[in-house]
mmCIF file with all atom_site columns, C-alpha atoms and ligand atoms in Angstrom:
data_model
loop_
_atom_site.group_PDB
_atom_site.id
_atom_site.type_symbol
_atom_site.label_atom_id
_atom_site.label_alt_id
_atom_site.label_comp_id
_atom_site.label_asym_id
_atom_site.label_entity_id
_atom_site.label_seq_id
_atom_site.pdbx_PDB_ins_code
_atom_site.Cartn_x
_atom_site.Cartn_y
_atom_site.Cartn_z
_atom_site.occupancy
_atom_site.B_iso_or_equiv
_atom_site.pdbx_formal_charge
_atom_site.auth_seq_id
_atom_site.auth_comp_id
_atom_site.auth_asym_id
_atom_site.auth_atom_id
_atom_site.pdbx_PDB_model_num
ATOM   1   C CA . MET A 1 1   ? -16.723 28.810  20.383  1.00 88.00 ? 342 MET A CA 1
ATOM   2   C CA . SER A 1 2   ? -16.749 29.965  16.771  1.00 95.00 ? 343 SER A CA 1
ATOM   3   C CA . SER A 1 3   ? -16.780 27.582  13.851  1.00 97.00 ? 344 SER A CA 1
ATOM   4   C CA . LYS A 1 4   ? -13.742 27.158  11.635  1.00 96.00 ? 345 LYS A CA 1
ATOM   5   C CA . THR A 1 5   ? -12.619 25.088  8.665   1.00 97.00 ? 346 THR A CA 1
ATOM   6   C CA . LEU A 1 6   ? -9.828  22.546  9.036   1.00 94.00 ? 347 LEU A CA 1
ATOM   7   C CA . ASN A 1 7   ? -7.950  22.077  5.768   1.00 95.00 ? 348 ASN A CA 1
ATOM   8   C CA . TYR A 1 8   ? -5.800  19.159  4.744   1.00 94.00 ? 349 TYR A CA 1
ATOM   9   C CA . SER A 1 9   ? -3.511  18.906  1.772   1.00 93.00 ? 350 SER A CA 1
ATOM   10  C CA . CYS A 1 10  ? -1.194  16.155  0.612   1.00 93.00 ? 351 CYS A CA 1
ATOM   11  C CA . THR A 1 11  ? 1.452   15.850  -2.053  1.00 92.00 ? 352 THR A CA 1
ATOM   12  C CA . ILE A 1 12  ? 1.668   12.900  -4.399  1.00 95.00 ? 353 ILE A CA 1
ATOM   13  C CA . GLU A 1 13  ? 4.121   12.790  -7.254  1.00 96.00 ? 354 GLU A CA 1
ATOM   14  C CA . GLN A 1 14  ? 3.487   11.118  -10.559 1.00 96.00 ? 355 GLN A CA 1
ATOM   15  C CA . THR A 1 15  ? 6.500   9.751   -12.418 1.00 97.00 ? 356 THR A CA 1
ATOM   16  C CA . PRO A 1 16  ? 6.937   7.493   -15.436 1.00 97.00 ? 357 PRO A CA 1
ATOM   17  C CA . ALA A 1 17  ? 8.154   4.114   -14.154 1.00 96.00 ? 358 ALA A CA 1
ATOM   18  C CA . ALA A 1 18  ? 11.166  4.274   -16.452 1.00 97.00 ? 359 ALA A CA 1
ATOM   19  C CA . GLU A 1 19  ? 12.453  7.375   -14.622 1.00 98.00 ? 360 GLU A CA 1
ATOM   20  C CA . LEU A 1 20  ? 12.415  5.812   -11.167 1.00 98.00 ? 361 LEU A CA 1
ATOM   21  C CA . PRO A 1 21  ? 15.560  4.508   -9.467  1.00 97.00 ? 362 PRO A CA 1
ATOM   22  C CA . GLN A 1 22  ? 16.306  0.821   -10.055 1.00 98.00 ? 363 GLN A CA 1
ATOM   23  C CA . THR A 1 23  ? 15.370  -0.097  -6.465  1.00 97.00 ? 364 THR A CA 1
ATOM   24  C CA . ASP A 1 24  ? 11.862  1.275   -7.030  1.00 98.00 ? 365 ASP A CA 1
ATOM   25  C CA . ARG A 1 25  ? 11.498  -0.446  -10.378 1.00 98.00 ? 366 ARG A CA 1
ATOM   26  C CA . ASP A 1 26  ? 12.591  -3.739  -8.841  1.00 98.00 ? 367 ASP A CA 1
ATOM   27  C CA . LEU A 1 27  ? 10.008  -3.336  -6.086  1.00 98.00 ? 368 LEU A CA 1
ATOM   28  C CA . LEU A 1 28  ? 7.255   -2.579  -8.606  1.00 98.00 ? 369 LEU A CA 1
ATOM   29  C CA . ALA A 1 29  ? 8.255   -5.614  -10.656 1.00 98.00 ? 370 ALA A CA 1
ATOM   30  C CA . ALA A 1 30  ? 8.056   -7.777  -7.514  1.00 98.00 ? 371 ALA A CA 1
ATOM   31  C CA . ALA A 1 31  ? 4.581   -6.403  -6.771  1.00 98.00 ? 372 ALA A CA 1
ATOM   32  C CA . HIS A 1 32  ? 3.384   -7.116  -10.307 1.00 98.00 ? 373 HIS A CA 1
ATOM   33  C CA . LYS A 1 33  ? 4.675   -10.675 -9.977  1.00 98.00 ? 374 LYS A CA 1
ATOM   34  C CA . ALA A 1 34  ? 2.958   -11.015 -6.595  1.00 98.00 ? 375 ALA A CA 1
ATOM   35  C CA . ALA A 1 35  ? -0.347  -9.931  -8.171  1.00 98.00 ? 376 ALA A CA 1
ATOM   36  C CA . LEU A 1 36  ? -0.300  -13.198 -10.119 1.00 98.00 ? 377 LEU A CA 1
ATOM   37  C CA . GLN A 1 37  ? -0.863  -14.945 -6.771  1.00 98.00 ? 378 GLN A CA 1
ATOM   38  C CA . ALA A 1 38  ? -4.026  -12.971 -6.022  1.00 98.00 ? 379 ALA A CA 1
ATOM   39  C CA . TYR A 1 39  ? -7.036  -15.113 -5.280  1.00 98.00 ? 380 TYR A CA 1
ATOM   40  C CA . ALA A 1 40  ? -9.853  -12.846 -6.386  1.00 98.00 ? 381 ALA A CA 1
ATOM   41  C CA . PRO A 1 41  ? -12.589 -14.985 -7.954  1.00 98.00 ? 382 PRO A CA 1
ATOM   42  C CA . TYR A 1 42  ? -15.336 -12.790 -6.513  1.00 98.00 ? 383 TYR A CA 1
ATOM   43  C CA . SER A 1 43  ? -14.172 -9.252  -7.225  1.00 97.00 ? 384 SER A CA 1
ATOM   44  C CA . LYS A 1 44  ? -11.867 -10.100 -10.155 1.00 97.00 ? 385 LYS A CA 1
ATOM   45  C CA . PHE A 1 45  ? -9.681  -7.269  -8.829  1.00 97.00 ? 386 PHE A CA 1
ATOM   46  C CA . GLN A 1 46  ? -6.094  -8.441  -8.415  1.00 97.00 ? 387 GLN A CA 1
ATOM   47  C CA . VAL A 1 47  ? -3.695  -6.588  -6.143  1.00 98.00 ? 388 VAL A CA 1
ATOM   48  C CA . GLY A 1 48  ? -0.006  -7.273  -5.655  1.00 98.00 ? 389 GLY A CA 1
ATOM   49  C CA . ALA A 1 49  ? 2.242   -5.717  -3.030  1.00 98.00 ? 390 ALA A CA 1
ATOM   50  C CA . ALA A 1 50  ? 5.939   -5.808  -2.240  1.00 98.00 ? 391 ALA A CA 1
ATOM   51  C CA . ALA A 1 51  ? 7.508   -4.352  0.900   1.00 98.00 ? 392 ALA A CA 1
ATOM   52  C CA . ARG A 1 52  ? 11.219  -3.545  0.932   1.00 98.00 ? 393 ARG A CA 1
ATOM   53  C CA . LEU A 1 53  ? 12.744  -3.803  4.390   1.00 98.00 ? 394 LEU A CA 1
ATOM   54  C CA . GLU A 1 54  ? 15.718  -1.846  5.696   1.00 98.00 ? 395 GLU A CA 1
ATOM   55  C CA . ASN A 1 55  ? 17.847  -4.992  5.407   1.00 97.00 ? 396 ASN A CA 1
ATOM   56  C CA . GLY A 1 56  ? 17.017  -5.230  1.702   1.00 97.00 ? 397 GLY A CA 1
ATOM   57  C CA . GLN A 1 57  ? 14.653  -8.167  1.991   1.00 98.00 ? 398 GLN A CA 1
ATOM   58  C CA . ILE A 1 58  ? 11.430  -8.040  0.005   1.00 98.00 ? 399 ILE A CA 1
ATOM   59  C CA . VAL A 1 59  ? 8.170   -9.360  1.417   1.00 98.00 ? 400 VAL A CA 1
ATOM   60  C CA . LEU A 1 60  ? 5.251   -10.039 -0.921  1.00 98.00 ? 401 LEU A CA 1
ATOM   61  C CA . GLY A 1 61  ? 1.485   -9.977  -0.603  1.00 98.00 ? 402 GLY A CA 1
ATOM   62  C CA . ALA A 1 62  ? -1.521  -10.490 -2.865  1.00 98.00 ? 403 ALA A CA 1
ATOM   63  C CA . ASN A 1 63  ? -5.194  -10.147 -2.042  1.00 98.00 ? 404 ASN A CA 1
ATOM   64  C CA . GLN A 1 64  ? -6.912  -13.328 -0.909  1.00 98.00 ? 405 GLN A CA 1
ATOM   65  C CA . GLU A 1 65  ? -10.687 -13.557 -0.994  1.00 98.00 ? 406 GLU A CA 1
ATOM   66  C CA . ASN A 1 66  ? -13.189 -15.914 0.557   1.00 98.00 ? 407 ASN A CA 1
ATOM   67  C CA . MET A 1 67  ? -16.765 -16.835 -0.320  1.00 98.00 ? 408 MET A CA 1
ATOM   68  C CA . SER A 1 68  ? -17.616 -15.382 3.071   1.00 98.00 ? 409 SER A CA 1
ATOM   69  C CA . TYR A 1 69  ? -16.614 -11.986 1.694   1.00 98.00 ? 410 TYR A CA 1
ATOM   70  C CA . PRO A 1 70  ? -15.478 -10.068 4.799   1.00 97.00 ? 411 PRO A CA 1
ATOM   71  C CA . GLN A 1 71  ? -12.900 -12.762 5.553   1.00 98.00 ? 412 GLN A CA 1
ATOM   72  C CA . GLY A 1 72  ? -10.768 -11.735 2.573   1.00 98.00 ? 413 GLY A CA 1
ATOM   73  C CA . MET A 1 73  ? -7.643  -9.650  2.980   1.00 98.00 ? 414 MET A CA 1
ATOM   74  C CA . CYS A 1 74  ? -6.031  -6.889  0.913   1.00 98.00 ? 415 CYS A CA 1
ATOM   75  C CA . GLY A 1 75  ? -2.697  -7.534  -0.762  1.00 98.00 ? 416 GLY A CA 1
ATOM   76  C CA . GLU A 1 76  ? -0.740  -4.716  0.871   1.00 98.00 ? 417 GLU A CA 1
ATOM   77  C CA . ARG A 1 77  ? -1.988  -5.608  4.338   1.00 98.00 ? 418 ARG A CA 1
ATOM   78  C CA . ILE A 1 78  ? -0.785  -9.176  3.823   1.00 98.00 ? 419 ILE A CA 1
ATOM   79  C CA . ALA A 1 79  ? 2.659   -7.857  2.864   1.00 98.00 ? 420 ALA A CA 1
ATOM   80  C CA . VAL A 1 80  ? 2.864   -5.494  5.841   1.00 98.00 ? 421 VAL A CA 1
ATOM   81  C CA . PHE A 1 81  ? 1.575   -8.037  8.359   1.00 98.00 ? 422 PHE A CA 1
ATOM   82  C CA . THR A 1 82  ? 3.846   -10.760 6.957   1.00 98.00 ? 423 THR A CA 1
ATOM   83  C CA . ALA A 1 83  ? 6.816   -8.420  7.322   1.00 98.00 ? 424 ALA A CA 1
ATOM   84  C CA . GLY A 1 84  ? 5.832   -7.857  10.958  1.00 98.00 ? 425 GLY A CA 1
ATOM   85  C CA . ALA A 1 85  ? 5.425   -11.565 11.616  1.00 98.00 ? 426 ALA A CA 1
ATOM   86  C CA . GLN A 1 86  ? 8.519   -12.807 9.811   1.00 98.00 ? 427 GLN A CA 1
ATOM   87  C CA . HIS A 1 87  ? 10.906  -9.889  10.329  1.00 98.00 ? 428 HIS A CA 1
ATOM   88  C CA . PRO A 1 88  ? 9.969   -8.341  13.669  1.00 97.00 ? 429 PRO A CA 1
ATOM   89  C CA . GLY A 1 89  ? 11.699  -5.062  14.394  1.00 96.00 ? 430 GLY A CA 1
ATOM   90  C CA . VAL A 1 90  ? 12.962  -4.633  10.833  1.00 98.00 ? 431 VAL A CA 1
ATOM   91  C CA . ALA A 1 91  ? 11.690  -1.358  9.397   1.00 98.00 ? 432 ALA A CA 1
ATOM   92  C CA . ILE A 1 92  ? 9.813   -1.169  6.107   1.00 98.00 ? 433 ILE A CA 1
ATOM   93  C CA . GLU A 1 93  ? 11.367  1.373   3.760   1.00 98.00 ? 434 GLU A CA 1
ATOM   94  C CA . ALA A 1 94  ? 8.961   1.212   0.868   1.00 98.00 ? 435 ALA A CA 1
ATOM   95  C CA . VAL A 1 95  ? 5.865   -0.619  -0.316  1.00 98.00 ? 436 VAL A CA 1
ATOM   96  C CA . ALA A 1 96  ? 4.848   -0.994  -3.948  1.00 98.00 ? 437 ALA A CA 1
ATOM   97  C CA . ILE A 1 97  ? 1.152   -1.676  -4.462  1.00 98.00 ? 438 ILE A CA 1
ATOM   98  C CA . VAL A 1 98  ? -0.161  -2.456  -7.913  1.00 98.00 ? 439 VAL A CA 1
ATOM   99  C CA . SER A 1 99  ? -3.213  -3.683  -9.719  1.00 97.00 ? 440 SER A CA 1
ATOM   100 C CA . PRO A 1 100 ? -3.002  -5.090  -13.221 1.00 94.00 ? 441 PRO A CA 1
ATOM   101 C CA . SER A 1 101 ? -6.736  -5.727  -13.092 1.00 94.00 ? 442 SER A CA 1
ATOM   102 C CA . PRO A 1 102 ? -8.712  -4.601  -16.162 1.00 92.00 ? 443 PRO A CA 1
ATOM   103 C CA . ILE A 1 103 ? -11.342 -3.176  -13.823 1.00 93.00 ? 444 ILE A CA 1
ATOM   104 C CA . ALA A 1 104 ? -8.837  -1.006  -11.928 1.00 90.00 ? 445 ALA A CA 1
ATOM   105 C CA . ASN A 1 105 ? -8.535  2.648   -12.843 1.00 89.00 ? 446 ASN A CA 1
ATOM   106 C CA . PRO A 1 106 ? -5.689  2.319   -15.376 1.00 87.00 ? 447 PRO A CA 1
ATOM   107 C CA . ASN A 1 107 ? -3.746  5.362   -14.227 1.00 83.00 ? 448 ASN A CA 1
ATOM   108 C CA . ALA A 1 108 ? -4.012  5.161   -10.450 1.00 81.00 ? 449 ALA A CA 1
ATOM   109 C CA . PHE A 1 109 ? -4.079  2.545   -7.804  1.00 90.00 ? 450 PHE A CA 1
ATOM   110 C CA . MET A 1 110 ? -4.981  4.015   -4.429  1.00 95.00 ? 451 MET A CA 1
ATOM   111 C CA . PRO A 1 111 ? -4.998  1.788   -1.344  1.00 97.00 ? 452 PRO A CA 1
ATOM   112 C CA . CYS A 1 112 ? -8.213  1.410   0.619   1.00 97.00 ? 453 CYS A CA 1
ATOM   113 C CA . GLY A 1 113 ? -8.760  3.276   3.865   1.00 97.00 ? 454 GLY A CA 1
ATOM   114 C CA . GLY A 1 114 ? -8.139  0.228   6.061   1.00 97.00 ? 455 GLY A CA 1
ATOM   115 C CA . CYS A 1 115 ? -4.760  -0.407  4.461   1.00 98.00 ? 456 CYS A CA 1
ATOM   116 C CA . ARG A 1 116 ? -3.795  3.244   4.806   1.00 98.00 ? 457 ARG A CA 1
ATOM   117 C CA . GLN A 1 117 ? -4.498  3.009   8.513   1.00 97.00 ? 458 GLN A CA 1
ATOM   118 C CA . VAL A 1 118 ? -2.352  -0.155  8.789   1.00 98.00 ? 459 VAL A CA 1
ATOM   119 C CA . LEU A 1 119 ? 0.500   1.418   6.822   1.00 98.00 ? 460 LEU A CA 1
ATOM   120 C CA . LEU A 1 120 ? 0.274   4.504   9.020   1.00 97.00 ? 461 LEU A CA 1
ATOM   121 C CA . GLU A 1 121 ? 0.607   2.489   12.214  1.00 96.00 ? 462 GLU A CA 1
ATOM   122 C CA . SER A 1 122 ? 3.613   0.637   10.782  1.00 97.00 ? 463 SER A CA 1
ATOM   123 C CA . GLU A 1 123 ? 5.252   4.001   10.200  1.00 97.00 ? 464 GLU A CA 1
ATOM   124 C CA . GLN A 1 124 ? 4.484   5.099   13.709  1.00 95.00 ? 465 GLN A CA 1
ATOM   125 C CA . ARG A 1 125 ? 5.828   1.856   15.216  1.00 95.00 ? 466 ARG A CA 1
ATOM   126 C CA . GLN A 1 126 ? 9.105   2.091   13.354  1.00 97.00 ? 467 GLN A CA 1
ATOM   127 C CA . SER A 1 127 ? 9.365   5.883   13.631  1.00 95.00 ? 468 SER A CA 1
ATOM   128 C CA . GLY A 1 128 ? 10.182  6.102   9.959   1.00 97.00 ? 469 GLY A CA 1
ATOM   129 C CA . ALA A 1 129 ? 8.211   6.996   6.880   1.00 98.00 ? 470 ALA A CA 1
ATOM   130 C CA . ILE A 1 130 ? 7.203   4.335   4.381   1.00 98.00 ? 471 ILE A CA 1
ATOM   131 C CA . ARG A 1 131 ? 7.555   5.356   0.742   1.00 98.00 ? 472 ARG A CA 1
ATOM   132 C CA . LEU A 1 132 ? 4.544   4.198   -1.266  1.00 98.00 ? 473 LEU A CA 1
ATOM   133 C CA . LEU A 1 133 ? 4.724   3.372   -4.963  1.00 98.00 ? 474 LEU A CA 1
ATOM   134 C CA . LEU A 1 134 ? 1.312   2.966   -6.553  1.00 98.00 ? 475 LEU A CA 1
ATOM   135 C CA . GLN A 1 135 ? 0.726   1.694   -10.056 1.00 97.00 ? 476 GLN A CA 1
ATOM   136 C CA . ALA A 1 136 ? -2.116  0.288   -12.090 1.00 95.00 ? 477 ALA A CA 1
ATOM   137 C CA . ARG A 1 137 ? -1.704  -0.560  -15.770 1.00 93.00 ? 478 ARG A CA 1
ATOM   138 C CA . ASP A 1 138 ? -0.294  2.722   -16.992 1.00 92.00 ? 479 ASP A CA 1
ATOM   139 C CA . GLU A 1 139 ? 3.382   3.526   -17.045 1.00 93.00 ? 480 GLU A CA 1
ATOM   140 C CA . ALA A 1 140 ? 2.754   6.291   -14.503 1.00 95.00 ? 481 ALA A CA 1
ATOM   141 C CA . VAL A 1 141 ? 3.593   5.607   -10.862 1.00 97.00 ? 482 VAL A CA 1
ATOM   142 C CA . LEU A 1 142 ? 2.148   7.627   -8.010  1.00 97.00 ? 483 LEU A CA 1
ATOM   143 C CA . ILE A 1 143 ? 4.575   8.229   -5.168  1.00 97.00 ? 484 ILE A CA 1
ATOM   144 C CA . SER A 1 144 ? 3.807   9.247   -1.624  1.00 98.00 ? 485 SER A CA 1
ATOM   145 C CA . GLU A 1 145 ? 6.806   9.723   0.644   1.00 98.00 ? 486 GLU A CA 1
ATOM   146 C CA . SER A 1 146 ? 4.768   8.714   3.673   1.00 98.00 ? 487 SER A CA 1
ATOM   147 C CA . ALA A 1 147 ? 1.617   6.753   4.446   1.00 97.00 ? 488 ALA A CA 1
ATOM   148 C CA . ALA A 1 148 ? 0.620   9.573   6.794   1.00 96.00 ? 489 ALA A CA 1
ATOM   149 C CA . ASN A 1 149 ? 0.187   11.688  3.703   1.00 96.00 ? 490 ASN A CA 1
ATOM   150 C CA . LEU A 1 150 ? -2.774  9.516   2.703   1.00 96.00 ? 491 LEU A CA 1
ATOM   151 C CA . VAL A 1 151 ? -4.554  9.508   6.052   1.00 96.00 ? 492 VAL A CA 1
ATOM   152 C CA . PRO A 1 152 ? -6.008  12.928  6.732   1.00 94.00 ? 493 PRO A CA 1
ATOM   153 C CA . PHE A 1 153 ? -7.291  13.441  10.260  1.00 94.00 ? 494 PHE A CA 1
ATOM   154 C CA . ALA A 1 154 ? -6.148  9.937   11.222  1.00 93.00 ? 495 ALA A CA 1
ATOM   155 C CA . PHE A 1 155 ? -7.715  7.951   14.028  1.00 91.00 ? 496 PHE A CA 1
ATOM   156 C CA . ASP A 1 156 ? -5.553  8.539   17.073  1.00 85.00 ? 497 ASP A CA 1
ATOM   157 C CA . ALA A 1 157 ? -6.732  7.201   20.422  1.00 82.00 ? 498 ALA A CA 1
ATOM   158 C CA . GLN A 1 158 ? -3.759  7.943   22.602  1.00 80.00 ? 499 GLN A CA 1
ATOM   159 C CA . GLY A 1 159 ? -5.012  6.066   25.634  1.00 78.00 ? 500 GLY A CA 1
ATOM   160 C CA . LEU A 1 160 ? -5.723  2.818   23.763  1.00 84.00 ? 501 LEU A CA 1
ATOM   161 C CA . GLY A 1 161 ? -2.283  1.287   23.961  1.00 70.00 ? 502 GLY A CA 1
ATOM   162 C CA . SER A 1 162 ? -1.598  2.066   27.597  1.00 64.00 ? 503 SER A CA 1
HETATM 163 N N1 . LIG B 2 .   ? -8.021  -4.715  -2.350  1.00 71.61 ? 876 LIG B N1 1
HETATM 164 C C1 . LIG B 2 .   ? -6.704  -4.737  -2.009  1.00 71.61 ? 876 LIG B C1 1
HETATM 165 O O1 . LIG B 2 .   ? -6.056  -5.791  -2.038  1.00 71.61 ? 876 LIG B O1 1
HETATM 166 N N2 . LIG B 2 .   ? -6.133  -3.569  -1.641  1.00 71.61 ? 876 LIG B N2 1
HETATM 167 C C2 . LIG B 2 .   ? -6.777  -2.371  -1.603  1.00 71.61 ? 876 LIG B C2 1
HETATM 168 O O2 . LIG B 2 .   ? -6.193  -1.373  -1.172  1.00 71.61 ? 876 LIG B O2 1
HETATM 169 C C3 . LIG B 2 .   ? -8.135  -2.260  -2.118  1.00 71.61 ? 876 LIG B C3 1
HETATM 170 C C4 . LIG B 2 .   ? -8.850  -3.532  -2.340  1.00 71.61 ? 876 LIG B C4 1
HETATM 171 C C5 . LIG B 2 .   ? -8.658  -5.986  -2.725  1.00 71.61 ? 876 LIG B C5 1
HETATM 172 C C6 . LIG B 2 .   ? -9.678  -6.486  -1.741  1.00 71.61 ? 876 LIG B C6 1
HETATM 173 C C7 . LIG B 2 .   ? -10.565 -7.336  -2.606  1.00 71.61 ? 876 LIG B C7 1
HETATM 174 O O3 . LIG B 2 .   ? -9.989  -8.636  -2.721  1.00 71.61 ? 876 LIG B O3 1
HETATM 175 C C8 . LIG B 2 .   ? -10.496 -6.664  -3.963  1.00 71.61 ? 876 LIG B C8 1
HETATM 176 O O4 . LIG B 2 .   ? -9.342  -5.847  -3.947  1.00 71.61 ? 876 LIG B O4 1
HETATM 177 C C9 . LIG B 2 .   ? -11.710 -5.824  -4.301  1.00 71.61 ? 876 LIG B C9 1
HETATM 178 O O5 . LIG B 2 .   ? -12.004 -4.944  -3.293  1.00 71.61 ? 876 LIG B O5 1
#
């Protein structure tokens, strides 16, 4: 067998918030409001998330930490898991994830690897892409039309679920 290089590329758009459709701006506003409910005394890094479901409902999340550090949970995962628990079978259309934190990179909020994996599986379960809107403190919003876009060479153990 000869060696080869596997390449991966993804497309993320950057748009000023003011140019987004109203539905996106509403979702971002909900995520910024949710960030106020972050409990992040240890990291001081606040994250807010808002998931818009296909029925128009919006489900919020904010990161919650614990003095036993690994027990904390990311904001977007709380939103996605809450949507699954409270609205089973209702697809998620879009998730806005934001950080107003002064220690966040001001022009980009990128979700952690664990949350990307969770968002990816939600997409796979519902057989429909989840639009991601990512914003820190700048006016610019990063947009990915699918979580899969952010998970190169994703974990995929096909026998696990059977
Ligand atoms: N955090 C999130 O809520 N989402 C991410 O995608 C990255 C990290 C939280 C976890 C922890 O409370 C704090 O930010 C610092 O890592």
